[in-house]
């Protein structure tokens, strides 16, 4: 069937937008502003067509987002005055994810993010979710005016730069040769830290954003192997052992 295409910025009703069949997609860098729910009940959402497009949630009441496997967003923005609730197992965002206001409740979703995380005043309620930074080809940045708390936070390949502090139940970086940078002077609290570069030839490189100026780690338990770490200060929490014989600290 012919897809339903929007060619210019659109503003949806305060009631739910439900896709029952067929495909809905953008055509270029346009914004779909929604004040109600977004429910995919049987179709396909291709809202990252041509690697652009934005879905913006601006409701004054709770907004529910229920998508299906294979659905994808360009940029995803929460700018409501209440809550946006993820009611599906996965959310794929190929652009930036922005929290301007309101609360994003993530449920048990795996949020696969290829762009940057940008927090401008909104709140992330992690619940049982995982935020996965998955872009191995282009550097990703984490910027937030608040100290967000994550359940799972995973990093896959490439360079990830955390310009703001965060907390996480589990933080993992398990891709060979990837790079992590943490804001100098900021405190990162992680209950379970997992860093593994697979071999001495491909360590996970961990650095401060300012060479010679440490970032702070408050870690509960840790598993660190095949890592190259500099300018980290773990004194706020438990010891982080990188004495596996192949890591550098």
JSON list of C-alpha atoms in Angstrom, two decimals:
[
{"chain": "A", "resi": 1, "resn": "UNK", "atom": "CA", "xyz": [0.00, 0.00, 0.00]},
{"chain": "A", "resi": 2, "resn": "UNK", "atom": "CA", "xyz": [0.98, 3.63, -0.50]},
{"chain": "A", "resi": 3, "resn": "UNK", "atom": "CA", "xyz": [2.50, 5.07, 2.68]},
{"chain": "A", "resi": 4, "resn": "UNK", "atom": "CA", "xyz": [0.89, 7.98, 4.50]},
{"chain": "A", "resi": 5, "resn": "UNK", "atom": "CA", "xyz": [3.46, 10.76, 4.21]},
{"chain": "A", "resi": 6, "resn": "UNK", "atom": "CA", "xyz": [3.61, 14.15, 5.90]},
{"chain": "A", "resi": 7, "resn": "UNK", "atom": "CA", "xyz": [5.63, 16.74, 3.99]},
{"chain": "A", "resi": 8, "resn": "UNK", "atom": "CA", "xyz": [5.49, 19.67, 6.44]},
{"chain": "A", "resi": 9, "resn": "UNK", "atom": "CA", "xyz": [5.29, 20.26, 10.17]},
{"chain": "A", "resi": 10, "resn": "UNK", "atom": "CA", "xyz": [2.11, 18.75, 11.59]},
{"chain": "A", "resi": 11, "resn": "UNK", "atom": "CA", "xyz": [0.31, 19.11, 14.93]},
{"chain": "A", "resi": 12, "resn": "UNK", "atom": "CA", "xyz": [-1.80, 16.18, 16.08]},
{"chain": "A", "resi": 13, "resn": "UNK", "atom": "CA", "xyz": [-4.96, 16.30, 18.20]},
{"chain": "A", "resi": 14, "resn": "UNK", "atom": "CA", "xyz": [-5.09, 15.97, 21.98]},
{"chain": "A", "resi": 15, "resn": "UNK", "atom": "CA", "xyz": [-6.66, 12.55, 21.46]},
{"chain": "A", "resi": 16, "resn": "UNK", "atom": "CA", "xyz": [-4.72, 9.46, 20.40]},
{"chain": "A", "resi": 17, "resn": "UNK", "atom": "CA", "xyz": [-3.13, 8.99, 16.99]},
{"chain": "A", "resi": 18, "resn": "UNK", "atom": "CA", "xyz": [-3.56, 5.29, 16.14]},
{"chain": "A", "resi": 19, "resn": "UNK", "atom": "CA", "xyz": [-1.95, 3.52, 13.18]},
{"chain": "A", "resi": 20, "resn": "UNK", "atom": "CA", "xyz": [-4.00, 0.41, 12.38]},
{"chain": "A", "resi": 21, "resn": "UNK", "atom": "CA", "xyz": [-2.37, -0.63, 9.10]},
{"chain": "A", "resi": 22, "resn": "UNK", "atom": "CA", "xyz": [-0.01, 0.60, 6.40]},
{"chain": "A", "resi": 23, "resn": "UNK", "atom": "CA", "xyz": [3.03, 2.85, 6.81]},
{"chain": "A", "resi": 24, "resn": "UNK", "atom": "CA", "xyz": [3.31, 6.35, 8.20]},
{"chain": "A", "resi": 25, "resn": "UNK", "atom": "CA", "xyz": [6.47, 8.28, 7.42]},
{"chain": "A", "resi": 26, "resn": "UNK", "atom": "CA", "xyz": [7.91, 11.75, 7.16]},
{"chain": "A", "resi": 27, "resn": "UNK", "atom": "CA", "xyz": [9.38, 13.21, 4.00]},
{"chain": "A", "resi": 28, "resn": "UNK", "atom": "CA", "xyz": [12.43, 15.14, 5.10]},
{"chain": "A", "resi": 29, "resn": "UNK", "atom": "CA", "xyz": [13.21, 17.24, 8.12]},
{"chain": "A", "resi": 30, "resn": "UNK", "atom": "CA", "xyz": [9.72, 17.99, 9.44]},
{"chain": "A", "resi": 31, "resn": "UNK", "atom": "CA", "xyz": [8.24, 17.83, 12.94]},
{"chain": "A", "resi": 32, "resn": "UNK", "atom": "CA", "xyz": [5.18, 15.87, 14.04]},
{"chain": "A", "resi": 33, "resn": "UNK", "atom": "CA", "xyz": [3.89, 17.45, 17.27]},
{"chain": "A", "resi": 34, "resn": "UNK", "atom": "CA", "xyz": [1.58, 15.24, 19.32]},
{"chain": "A", "resi": 35, "resn": "UNK", "atom": "CA", "xyz": [-0.59, 16.22, 22.31]},
{"chain": "A", "resi": 36, "resn": "UNK", "atom": "CA", "xyz": [-2.14, 12.78, 22.75]},
{"chain": "A", "resi": 37, "resn": "UNK", "atom": "CA", "xyz": [-1.04, 9.16, 22.56]},
{"chain": "A", "resi": 38, "resn": "UNK", "atom": "CA", "xyz": [0.88, 7.57, 19.71]},
{"chain": "A", "resi": 39, "resn": "UNK", "atom": "CA", "xyz": [-0.23, 3.98, 19.20]},
{"chain": "A", "resi": 40, "resn": "UNK", "atom": "CA", "xyz": [0.89, 1.61, 16.45]},
{"chain": "A", "resi": 41, "resn": "UNK", "atom": "CA", "xyz": [-1.72, -1.12, 16.49]},
{"chain": "A", "resi": 42, "resn": "UNK", "atom": "CA", "xyz": [-0.65, -2.95, 13.34]},
{"chain": "A", "resi": 43, "resn": "UNK", "atom": "CA", "xyz": [1.15, -0.71, 10.86]},
{"chain": "A", "resi": 44, "resn": "UNK", "atom": "CA", "xyz": [4.68, 0.64, 10.50]},
{"chain": "A", "resi": 45, "resn": "UNK", "atom": "CA", "xyz": [6.14, 3.93, 11.70]},
{"chain": "A", "resi": 46, "resn": "UNK", "atom": "CA", "xyz": [9.07, 5.11, 9.59]},
{"chain": "A", "resi": 47, "resn": "UNK", "atom": "CA", "xyz": [9.58, 8.50, 11.17]},
{"chain": "A", "resi": 48, "resn": "UNK", "atom": "CA", "xyz": [13.27, 8.72, 10.33]},
{"chain": "A", "resi": 49, "resn": "UNK", "atom": "CA", "xyz": [12.89, 8.77, 6.55]},
{"chain": "A", "resi": 50, "resn": "UNK", "atom": "CA", "xyz": [15.97, 10.27, 4.87]},
{"chain": "A", "resi": 51, "resn": "UNK", "atom": "CA", "xyz": [17.61, 10.16, 8.33]},
{"chain": "A", "resi": 52, "resn": "UNK", "atom": "CA", "xyz": [15.60, 13.20, 9.47]},
{"chain": "A", "resi": 53, "resn": "UNK", "atom": "CA", "xyz": [12.29, 14.05, 11.08]},
{"chain": "A", "resi": 54, "resn": "UNK", "atom": "CA", "xyz": [11.19, 14.77, 14.64]},
{"chain": "A", "resi": 55, "resn": "UNK", "atom": "CA", "xyz": [8.39, 13.53, 16.87]},
{"chain": "A", "resi": 56, "resn": "UNK", "atom": "CA", "xyz": [7.63, 16.03, 19.64]},
{"chain": "A", "resi": 57, "resn": "UNK", "atom": "CA", "xyz": [5.37, 15.24, 22.60]},
{"chain": "A", "resi": 58, "resn": "UNK", "atom": "CA", "xyz": [3.73, 18.35, 24.06]},
{"chain": "A", "resi": 59, "resn": "UNK", "atom": "CA", "xyz": [0.63, 17.10, 25.90]},
{"chain": "A", "resi": 60, "resn": "UNK", "atom": "CA", "xyz": [-0.73, 18.46, 29.17]},
{"chain": "A", "resi": 61, "resn": "UNK", "atom": "CA", "xyz": [-1.85, 15.00, 30.32]},
{"chain": "A", "resi": 62, "resn": "UNK", "atom": "CA", "xyz": [-0.16, 11.59, 30.30]},
{"chain": "A", "resi": 63, "resn": "UNK", "atom": "CA", "xyz": [0.87, 10.54, 26.79]},
{"chain": "A", "resi": 64, "resn": "UNK", "atom": "CA", "xyz": [1.32, 6.88, 25.92]},
{"chain": "A", "resi": 65, "resn": "UNK", "atom": "CA", "xyz": [3.76, 5.74, 23.22]},
{"chain": "A", "resi": 66, "resn": "UNK", "atom": "CA", "xyz": [3.26, 2.16, 22.03]},
{"chain": "A", "resi": 67, "resn": "UNK", "atom": "CA", "xyz": [5.27, 1.17, 18.97]},
{"chain": "A", "resi": 68, "resn": "UNK", "atom": "CA", "xyz": [6.15, -2.10, 17.27]},
{"chain": "A", "resi": 69, "resn": "UNK", "atom": "CA", "xyz": [9.37, -3.89, 16.36]},
{"chain": "A", "resi": 70, "resn": "UNK", "atom": "CA", "xyz": [10.92, -2.22, 13.32]},
{"chain": "A", "resi": 71, "resn": "UNK", "atom": "CA", "xyz": [9.45, 1.21, 14.00]},
{"chain": "A", "resi": 72, "resn": "UNK", "atom": "CA", "xyz": [12.01, 4.03, 14.02]},
{"chain": "A", "resi": 73, "resn": "UNK", "atom": "CA", "xyz": [12.16, 7.69, 14.92]},
{"chain": "A", "resi": 74, "resn": "UNK", "atom": "CA", "xyz": [14.49, 10.44, 13.77]},
{"chain": "A", "resi": 75, "resn": "UNK", "atom": "CA", "xyz": [14.66, 12.86, 16.69]},
{"chain": "A", "resi": 76, "resn": "UNK", "atom": "CA", "xyz": [12.43, 12.19, 19.71]},
{"chain": "A", "resi": 77, "resn": "UNK", "atom": "CA", "xyz": [11.54, 15.08, 22.01]},
{"chain": "A", "resi": 78, "resn": "UNK", "atom": "CA", "xyz": [9.58, 15.15, 25.25]},
{"chain": "A", "resi": 79, "resn": "UNK", "atom": "CA", "xyz": [8.31, 18.66, 25.99]},
{"chain": "A", "resi": 80, "resn": "UNK", "atom": "CA", "xyz": [5.07, 18.02, 27.85]},
{"chain": "A", "resi": 81, "resn": "UNK", "atom": "CA", "xyz": [3.86, 19.24, 31.21]},
{"chain": "A", "resi": 82, "resn": "UNK", "atom": "CA", "xyz": [2.95, 15.79, 32.47]},
{"chain": "A", "resi": 83, "resn": "UNK", "atom": "CA", "xyz": [4.32, 12.33, 31.57]},
{"chain": "A", "resi": 84, "resn": "UNK", "atom": "CA", "xyz": [5.22, 10.40, 28.44]},
{"chain": "A", "resi": 85, "resn": "UNK", "atom": "CA", "xyz": [4.97, 6.66, 29.04]},
{"chain": "A", "resi": 86, "resn": "UNK", "atom": "CA", "xyz": [6.75, 4.08, 26.88]},
{"chain": "A", "resi": 87, "resn": "UNK", "atom": "CA", "xyz": [4.39, 1.13, 26.64]},
{"chain": "A", "resi": 88, "resn": "UNK", "atom": "CA", "xyz": [6.44, -1.07, 24.30]},
{"chain": "A", "resi": 89, "resn": "UNK", "atom": "CA", "xyz": [9.51, -3.28, 24.56]},
{"chain": "A", "resi": 90, "resn": "UNK", "atom": "CA", "xyz": [11.72, -1.13, 22.36]},
{"chain": "A", "resi": 91, "resn": "UNK", "atom": "CA", "xyz": [12.18, 2.41, 21.09]},
{"chain": "A", "resi": 92, "resn": "UNK", "atom": "CA", "xyz": [14.61, 3.11, 18.24]},
{"chain": "A", "resi": 93, "resn": "UNK", "atom": "CA", "xyz": [15.78, 6.72, 17.93]},
{"chain": "A", "resi": 94, "resn": "UNK", "atom": "CA", "xyz": [18.22, 7.39, 15.10]},
{"chain": "A", "resi": 95, "resn": "UNK", "atom": "CA", "xyz": [18.59, 11.09, 15.91]},
{"chain": "A", "resi": 96, "resn": "UNK", "atom": "CA", "xyz": [18.77, 12.92, 19.25]},
{"chain": "A", "resi": 97, "resn": "UNK", "atom": "CA", "xyz": [16.61, 12.18, 22.27]},
{"chain": "A", "resi": 98, "resn": "UNK", "atom": "CA", "xyz": [15.72, 15.41, 24.06]},
{"chain": "A", "resi": 99, "resn": "UNK", "atom": "CA", "xyz": [14.01, 15.87, 27.43]},
{"chain": "A", "resi": 100, "resn": "UNK", "atom": "CA", "xyz": [12.93, 19.50, 27.62]},
{"chain": "A", "resi": 101, "resn": "UNK", "atom": "CA", "xyz": [10.20, 19.19, 30.27]},
{"chain": "A", "resi": 102, "resn": "UNK", "atom": "CA", "xyz": [7.89, 16.67, 31.87]},
{"chain": "A", "resi": 103, "resn": "UNK", "atom": "CA", "xyz": [8.80, 13.07, 32.68]},
{"chain": "A", "resi": 104, "resn": "UNK", "atom": "CA", "xyz": [9.66, 10.20, 30.37]},
{"chain": "A", "resi": 105, "resn": "UNK", "atom": "CA", "xyz": [8.67, 6.90, 32.01]},
{"chain": "A", "resi": 106, "resn": "UNK", "atom": "CA", "xyz": [10.55, 4.15, 30.23]},
{"chain": "A", "resi": 107, "resn": "UNK", "atom": "CA", "xyz": [8.92, 1.00, 31.63]},
{"chain": "A", "resi": 108, "resn": "UNK", "atom": "CA", "xyz": [10.90, -2.05, 30.54]},
{"chain": "A", "resi": 109, "resn": "UNK", "atom": "CA", "xyz": [11.86, -0.66, 27.13]},
{"chain": "A", "resi": 110, "resn": "UNK", "atom": "CA", "xyz": [15.24, -0.92, 25.49]},
{"chain": "A", "resi": 111, "resn": "UNK", "atom": "CA", "xyz": [15.91, 2.55, 24.07]},
{"chain": "A", "resi": 112, "resn": "UNK", "atom": "CA", "xyz": [18.39, 2.26, 21.20]},
{"chain": "A", "resi": 113, "resn": "UNK", "atom": "CA", "xyz": [19.85, 5.71, 20.60]},
{"chain": "A", "resi": 114, "resn": "UNK", "atom": "CA", "xyz": [22.14, 6.65, 17.71]},
{"chain": "A", "resi": 115, "resn": "UNK", "atom": "CA", "xyz": [22.17, 10.39, 18.32]},
{"chain": "A", "resi": 116, "resn": "UNK", "atom": "CA", "xyz": [22.88, 12.46, 21.42]},
{"chain": "A", "resi": 117, "resn": "UNK", "atom": "CA", "xyz": [21.07, 12.53, 24.74]},
{"chain": "A", "resi": 118, "resn": "UNK", "atom": "CA", "xyz": [20.05, 16.10, 25.57]},
{"chain": "A", "resi": 119, "resn": "UNK", "atom": "CA", "xyz": [18.37, 16.93, 28.87]},
{"chain": "A", "resi": 120, "resn": "UNK", "atom": "CA", "xyz": [17.10, 20.47, 29.22]},
{"chain": "A", "resi": 121, "resn": "UNK", "atom": "CA", "xyz": [14.93, 20.16, 32.32]},
{"chain": "A", "resi": 122, "resn": "UNK", "atom": "CA", "xyz": [12.89, 16.99, 31.86]},
{"chain": "A", "resi": 123, "resn": "UNK", "atom": "CA", "xyz": [13.07, 13.94, 34.10]},
{"chain": "A", "resi": 124, "resn": "UNK", "atom": "CA", "xyz": [13.86, 10.37, 33.10]},
{"chain": "A", "resi": 125, "resn": "UNK", "atom": "CA", "xyz": [12.12, 7.65, 35.10]},
{"chain": "A", "resi": 126, "resn": "UNK", "atom": "CA", "xyz": [14.16, 4.57, 34.23]},
{"chain": "A", "resi": 127, "resn": "UNK", "atom": "CA", "xyz": [12.02, 1.88, 35.87]},
{"chain": "A", "resi": 128, "resn": "UNK", "atom": "CA", "xyz": [13.27, -1.45, 34.36]},
{"chain": "A", "resi": 129, "resn": "UNK", "atom": "CA", "xyz": [14.54, 0.06, 31.11]},
{"chain": "A", "resi": 130, "resn": "UNK", "atom": "CA", "xyz": [17.91, 0.11, 29.36]},
{"chain": "A", "resi": 131, "resn": "UNK", "atom": "CA", "xyz": [19.38, 3.04, 27.46]},
{"chain": "A", "resi": 132, "resn": "UNK", "atom": "CA", "xyz": [21.68, 1.68, 24.75]},
{"chain": "A", "resi": 133, "resn": "UNK", "atom": "CA", "xyz": [24.09, 4.07, 23.02]},
{"chain": "A", "resi": 134, "resn": "UNK", "atom": "CA", "xyz": [24.59, 2.12, 19.83]},
{"chain": "A", "resi": 135, "resn": "UNK", "atom": "CA", "xyz": [26.27, 4.35, 17.24]},
{"chain": "A", "resi": 136, "resn": "UNK", "atom": "CA", "xyz": [29.68, 2.85, 16.50]},
{"chain": "A", "resi": 137, "resn": "UNK", "atom": "CA", "xyz": [30.33, 5.12, 13.51]},
{"chain": "A", "resi": 138, "resn": "UNK", "atom": "CA", "xyz": [29.65, 8.60, 14.94]},
{"chain": "A", "resi": 139, "resn": "UNK", "atom": "CA", "xyz": [30.55, 9.99, 18.37]},
{"chain": "A", "resi": 140, "resn": "UNK", "atom": "CA", "xyz": [27.66, 10.34, 20.81]},
{"chain": "A", "resi": 141, "resn": "UNK", "atom": "CA", "xyz": [27.32, 12.95, 23.55]},
{"chain": "A", "resi": 142, "resn": "UNK", "atom": "CA", "xyz": [25.39, 12.88, 26.80]},
{"chain": "A", "resi": 143, "resn": "UNK", "atom": "CA", "xyz": [24.36, 16.34, 28.02]},
{"chain": "A", "resi": 144, "resn": "UNK", "atom": "CA", "xyz": [21.86, 17.02, 30.80]},
{"chain": "A", "resi": 145, "resn": "UNK", "atom": "CA", "xyz": [21.16, 19.82, 33.30]},
{"chain": "A", "resi": 146, "resn": "UNK", "atom": "CA", "xyz": [19.88, 17.19, 35.75]},
{"chain": "A", "resi": 147, "resn": "UNK", "atom": "CA", "xyz": [21.55, 14.13, 37.22]},
{"chain": "A", "resi": 148, "resn": "UNK", "atom": "CA", "xyz": [19.43, 11.40, 35.67]},
{"chain": "A", "resi": 149, "resn": "UNK", "atom": "CA", "xyz": [19.16, 7.92, 37.15]},
{"chain": "A", "resi": 150, "resn": "UNK", "atom": "CA", "xyz": [19.28, 4.93, 34.77]},
{"chain": "A", "resi": 151, "resn": "UNK", "atom": "CA", "xyz": [18.57, 1.27, 35.31]},
{"chain": "A", "resi": 152, "resn": "UNK", "atom": "CA", "xyz": [20.76, -0.11, 32.53]},
{"chain": "A", "resi": 153, "resn": "UNK", "atom": "CA", "xyz": [23.12, 2.08, 30.49]},
{"chain": "A", "resi": 154, "resn": "UNK", "atom": "CA", "xyz": [25.08, 0.28, 27.78]},
{"chain": "A", "resi": 155, "resn": "UNK", "atom": "CA", "xyz": [27.66, 1.61, 25.31]},
{"chain": "A", "resi": 156, "resn": "UNK", "atom": "CA", "xyz": [28.45, -0.15, 22.04]},
{"chain": "A", "resi": 157, "resn": "UNK", "atom": "CA", "xyz": [31.42, 0.94, 19.91]},
{"chain": "A", "resi": 158, "resn": "UNK", "atom": "CA", "xyz": [32.71, 4.34, 18.91]},
{"chain": "A", "resi": 159, "resn": "UNK", "atom": "CA", "xyz": [33.20, 7.28, 21.28]},
{"chain": "A", "resi": 160, "resn": "UNK", "atom": "CA", "xyz": [30.76, 8.24, 24.03]},
{"chain": "A", "resi": 161, "resn": "UNK", "atom": "CA", "xyz": [31.29, 11.51, 25.90]},
{"chain": "A", "resi": 162, "resn": "UNK", "atom": "CA", "xyz": [29.41, 12.13, 29.13]},
{"chain": "A", "resi": 163, "resn": "UNK", "atom": "CA", "xyz": [29.38, 15.87, 29.76]},
{"chain": "A", "resi": 164, "resn": "UNK", "atom": "CA", "xyz": [27.10, 15.59, 32.80]},
{"chain": "A", "resi": 165, "resn": "UNK", "atom": "CA", "xyz": [26.89, 13.29, 35.82]},
{"chain": "A", "resi": 166, "resn": "UNK", "atom": "CA", "xyz": [24.44, 10.41, 36.00]},
{"chain": "A", "resi": 167, "resn": "UNK", "atom": "CA", "xyz": [23.58, 7.41, 38.14]},
{"chain": "A", "resi": 168, "resn": "UNK", "atom": "CA", "xyz": [23.11, 3.85, 36.85]},
{"chain": "A", "resi": 169, "resn": "UNK", "atom": "CA", "xyz": [22.29, 0.49, 38.34]},
{"chain": "A", "resi": 170, "resn": "UNK", "atom": "CA", "xyz": [24.37, -1.24, 35.64]},
{"chain": "A", "resi": 171, "resn": "UNK", "atom": "CA", "xyz": [26.80, 0.53, 33.29]},
{"chain": "A", "resi": 172, "resn": "UNK", "atom": "CA", "xyz": [28.46, -1.61, 30.64]},
{"chain": "A", "resi": 173, "resn": "UNK", "atom": "CA", "xyz": [30.98, -0.96, 27.87]},
{"chain": "A", "resi": 174, "resn": "UNK", "atom": "CA", "xyz": [31.91, -4.25, 26.24]},
{"chain": "A", "resi": 175, "resn": "UNK", "atom": "CA", "xyz": [32.95, -3.33, 22.69]},
{"chain": "A", "resi": 176, "resn": "UNK", "atom": "CA", "xyz": [36.61, -3.75, 21.66]},
{"chain": "A", "resi": 177, "resn": "UNK", "atom": "CA", "xyz": [38.49, -0.49, 21.10]},
{"chain": "A", "resi": 178, "resn": "UNK", "atom": "CA", "xyz": [35.70, 1.87, 22.07]},
{"chain": "A", "resi": 179, "resn": "UNK", "atom": "CA", "xyz": [36.30, 5.14, 23.94]},
{"chain": "A", "resi": 180, "resn": "UNK", "atom": "CA", "xyz": [34.56, 6.63, 26.97]},
{"chain": "A", "resi": 181, "resn": "UNK", "atom": "CA", "xyz": [35.04, 10.20, 28.16]},
{"chain": "A", "resi": 182, "resn": "UNK", "atom": "CA", "xyz": [33.67, 11.53, 31.45]},
{"chain": "A", "resi": 183, "resn": "UNK", "atom": "CA", "xyz": [33.33, 15.17, 32.52]},
{"chain": "A", "resi": 184, "resn": "UNK", "atom": "CA", "xyz": [36.20, 16.32, 34.69]},
{"chain": "A", "resi": 185, "resn": "UNK", "atom": "CA", "xyz": [35.06, 16.97, 38.27]},
{"chain": "A", "resi": 186, "resn": "UNK", "atom": "CA", "xyz": [31.68, 15.30, 37.82]},
{"chain": "A", "resi": 187, "resn": "UNK", "atom": "CA", "xyz": [30.49, 12.38, 39.96]},
{"chain": "A", "resi": 188, "resn": "UNK", "atom": "CA", "xyz": [29.19, 9.25, 38.23]},
{"chain": "A", "resi": 189, "resn": "UNK", "atom": "CA", "xyz": [27.46, 6.76, 40.53]},
{"chain": "A", "resi": 190, "resn": "UNK", "atom": "CA", "xyz": [27.23, 3.16, 39.29]},
{"chain": "A", "resi": 191, "resn": "UNK", "atom": "CA", "xyz": [26.10, 0.17, 41.33]},
{"chain": "A", "resi": 192, "resn": "UNK", "atom": "CA", "xyz": [27.56, -2.38, 38.90]},
{"chain": "A", "resi": 193, "resn": "UNK", "atom": "CA", "xyz": [30.35, -1.27, 36.52]},
{"chain": "A", "resi": 194, "resn": "UNK", "atom": "CA", "xyz": [31.27, -3.58, 33.63]},
{"chain": "A", "resi": 195, "resn": "UNK", "atom": "CA", "xyz": [34.09, -2.64, 31.23]},
{"chain": "A", "resi": 196, "resn": "UNK", "atom": "CA", "xyz": [35.65, -5.21, 28.92]},
{"chain": "A", "resi": 197, "resn": "UNK", "atom": "CA", "xyz": [37.71, -4.56, 25.81]},
{"chain": "A", "resi": 198, "resn": "UNK", "atom": "CA", "xyz": [37.98, -8.25, 24.95]},
{"chain": "A", "resi": 199, "resn": "UNK", "atom": "CA", "xyz": [41.79, -8.30, 24.53]},
{"chain": "A", "resi": 200, "resn": "UNK", "atom": "CA", "xyz": [44.93, -6.24, 25.32]},
{"chain": "A", "resi": 201, "resn": "UNK", "atom": "CA", "xyz": [45.07, -5.15, 21.68]},
{"chain": "A", "resi": 202, "resn": "UNK", "atom": "CA", "xyz": [41.60, -3.59, 21.79]},
{"chain": "A", "resi": 203, "resn": "UNK", "atom": "CA", "xyz": [41.13, -2.04, 25.23]},
{"chain": "A", "resi": 204, "resn": "UNK", "atom": "CA", "xyz": [38.22, 0.16, 26.19]},
{"chain": "A", "resi": 205, "resn": "UNK", "atom": "CA", "xyz": [39.82, 3.60, 26.54]},
{"chain": "A", "resi": 206, "resn": "UNK", "atom": "CA", "xyz": [38.50, 5.61, 29.49]},
{"chain": "A", "resi": 207, "resn": "UNK", "atom": "CA", "xyz": [39.49, 9.28, 29.85]},
{"chain": "A", "resi": 208, "resn": "UNK", "atom": "CA", "xyz": [38.53, 12.55, 31.47]},
{"chain": "A", "resi": 209, "resn": "UNK", "atom": "CA", "xyz": [37.25, 15.30, 29.19]},
{"chain": "A", "resi": 210, "resn": "UNK", "atom": "CA", "xyz": [40.11, 17.41, 30.59]},
{"chain": "A", "resi": 211, "resn": "UNK", "atom": "CA", "xyz": [43.44, 15.55, 30.61]},
{"chain": "A", "resi": 212, "resn": "UNK", "atom": "CA", "xyz": [45.02, 15.68, 34.04]},
{"chain": "A", "resi": 213, "resn": "UNK", "atom": "CA", "xyz": [41.75, 16.60, 35.78]},
{"chain": "A", "resi": 214, "resn": "UNK", "atom": "CA", "xyz": [39.94, 13.61, 37.28]},
{"chain": "A", "resi": 215, "resn": "UNK", "atom": "CA", "xyz": [36.32, 12.55, 37.03]},
{"chain": "A", "resi": 216, "resn": "UNK", "atom": "CA", "xyz": [34.79, 10.89, 40.09]},
{"chain": "A", "resi": 217, "resn": "UNK", "atom": "CA", "xyz": [33.40, 7.35, 40.33]},
{"chain": "A", "resi": 218, "resn": "UNK", "atom": "CA", "xyz": [31.13, 6.05, 43.06]},
{"chain": "A", "resi": 219, "resn": "UNK", "atom": "CA", "xyz": [31.04, 2.33, 42.27]},
{"chain": "A", "resi": 220, "resn": "UNK", "atom": "CA", "xyz": [29.45, -0.54, 44.16]},
{"chain": "A", "resi": 221, "resn": "UNK", "atom": "CA", "xyz": [30.91, -3.58, 42.39]},
{"chain": "A", "resi": 222, "resn": "UNK", "atom": "CA", "xyz": [32.97, -3.69, 39.22]},
{"chain": "A", "resi": 223, "resn": "UNK", "atom": "CA", "xyz": [34.33, -6.01, 36.54]},
{"chain": "A", "resi": 224, "resn": "UNK", "atom": "CA", "xyz": [37.06, -4.28, 34.54]},
{"chain": "A", "resi": 225, "resn": "UNK", "atom": "CA", "xyz": [39.28, -6.11, 32.05]},
{"chain": "A", "resi": 226, "resn": "UNK", "atom": "CA", "xyz": [41.21, -5.03, 28.95]},
{"chain": "A", "resi": 227, "resn": "UNK", "atom": "CA", "xyz": [40.80, -1.33, 29.74]},
{"chain": "A", "resi": 228, "resn": "UNK", "atom": "CA", "xyz": [43.07, 1.71, 29.43]},
{"chain": "A", "resi": 229, "resn": "UNK", "atom": "CA", "xyz": [42.02, 4.16, 32.17]},
{"chain": "A", "resi": 230, "resn": "UNK", "atom": "CA", "xyz": [43.38, 7.58, 33.11]},
{"chain": "A", "resi": 231, "resn": "UNK", "atom": "CA", "xyz": [42.28, 10.44, 35.37]},
{"chain": "A", "resi": 232, "resn": "UNK", "atom": "CA", "xyz": [39.61, 8.51, 37.27]},
{"chain": "A", "resi": 233, "resn": "UNK", "atom": "CA", "xyz": [39.10, 8.97, 41.03]},
{"chain": "A", "resi": 234, "resn": "UNK", "atom": "CA", "xyz": [37.16, 6.10, 42.61]},
{"chain": "A", "resi": 235, "resn": "UNK", "atom": "CA", "xyz": [37.57, 7.25, 46.21]},
{"chain": "A", "resi": 236, "resn": "UNK", "atom": "CA", "xyz": [33.89, 8.25, 46.60]},
{"chain": "A", "resi": 237, "resn": "UNK", "atom": "CA", "xyz": [32.89, 4.56, 46.38]},
{"chain": "A", "resi": 238, "resn": "UNK", "atom": "CA", "xyz": [34.36, 1.08, 46.35]},
{"chain": "A", "resi": 239, "resn": "UNK", "atom": "CA", "xyz": [37.67, 0.20, 44.74]},
{"chain": "A", "resi": 240, "resn": "UNK", "atom": "CA", "xyz": [37.66, -0.42, 40.99]},
{"chain": "A", "resi": 241, "resn": "UNK", "atom": "CA", "xyz": [40.16, -3.17, 40.28]},
{"chain": "A", "resi": 242, "resn": "UNK", "atom": "CA", "xyz": [41.86, -3.11, 36.88]},
{"chain": "A", "resi": 243, "resn": "UNK", "atom": "CA", "xyz": [44.66, -5.50, 37.82]},
{"chain": "A", "resi": 244, "resn": "UNK", "atom": "CA", "xyz": [43.84, -8.23, 35.36]},
{"chain": "A", "resi": 245, "resn": "UNK", "atom": "CA", "xyz": [47.33, -8.08, 33.87]},
{"chain": "A", "resi": 246, "resn": "UNK", "atom": "CA", "xyz": [46.23, -6.44, 30.61]},
{"chain": "A", "resi": 247, "resn": "UNK", "atom": "CA", "xyz": [44.55, -3.20, 31.76]},
{"chain": "A", "resi": 248, "resn": "UNK", "atom": "CA", "xyz": [46.32, 0.12, 32.21]},
{"chain": "A", "resi": 249, "resn": "UNK", "atom": "CA", "xyz": [45.47, 2.54, 35.01]}
]
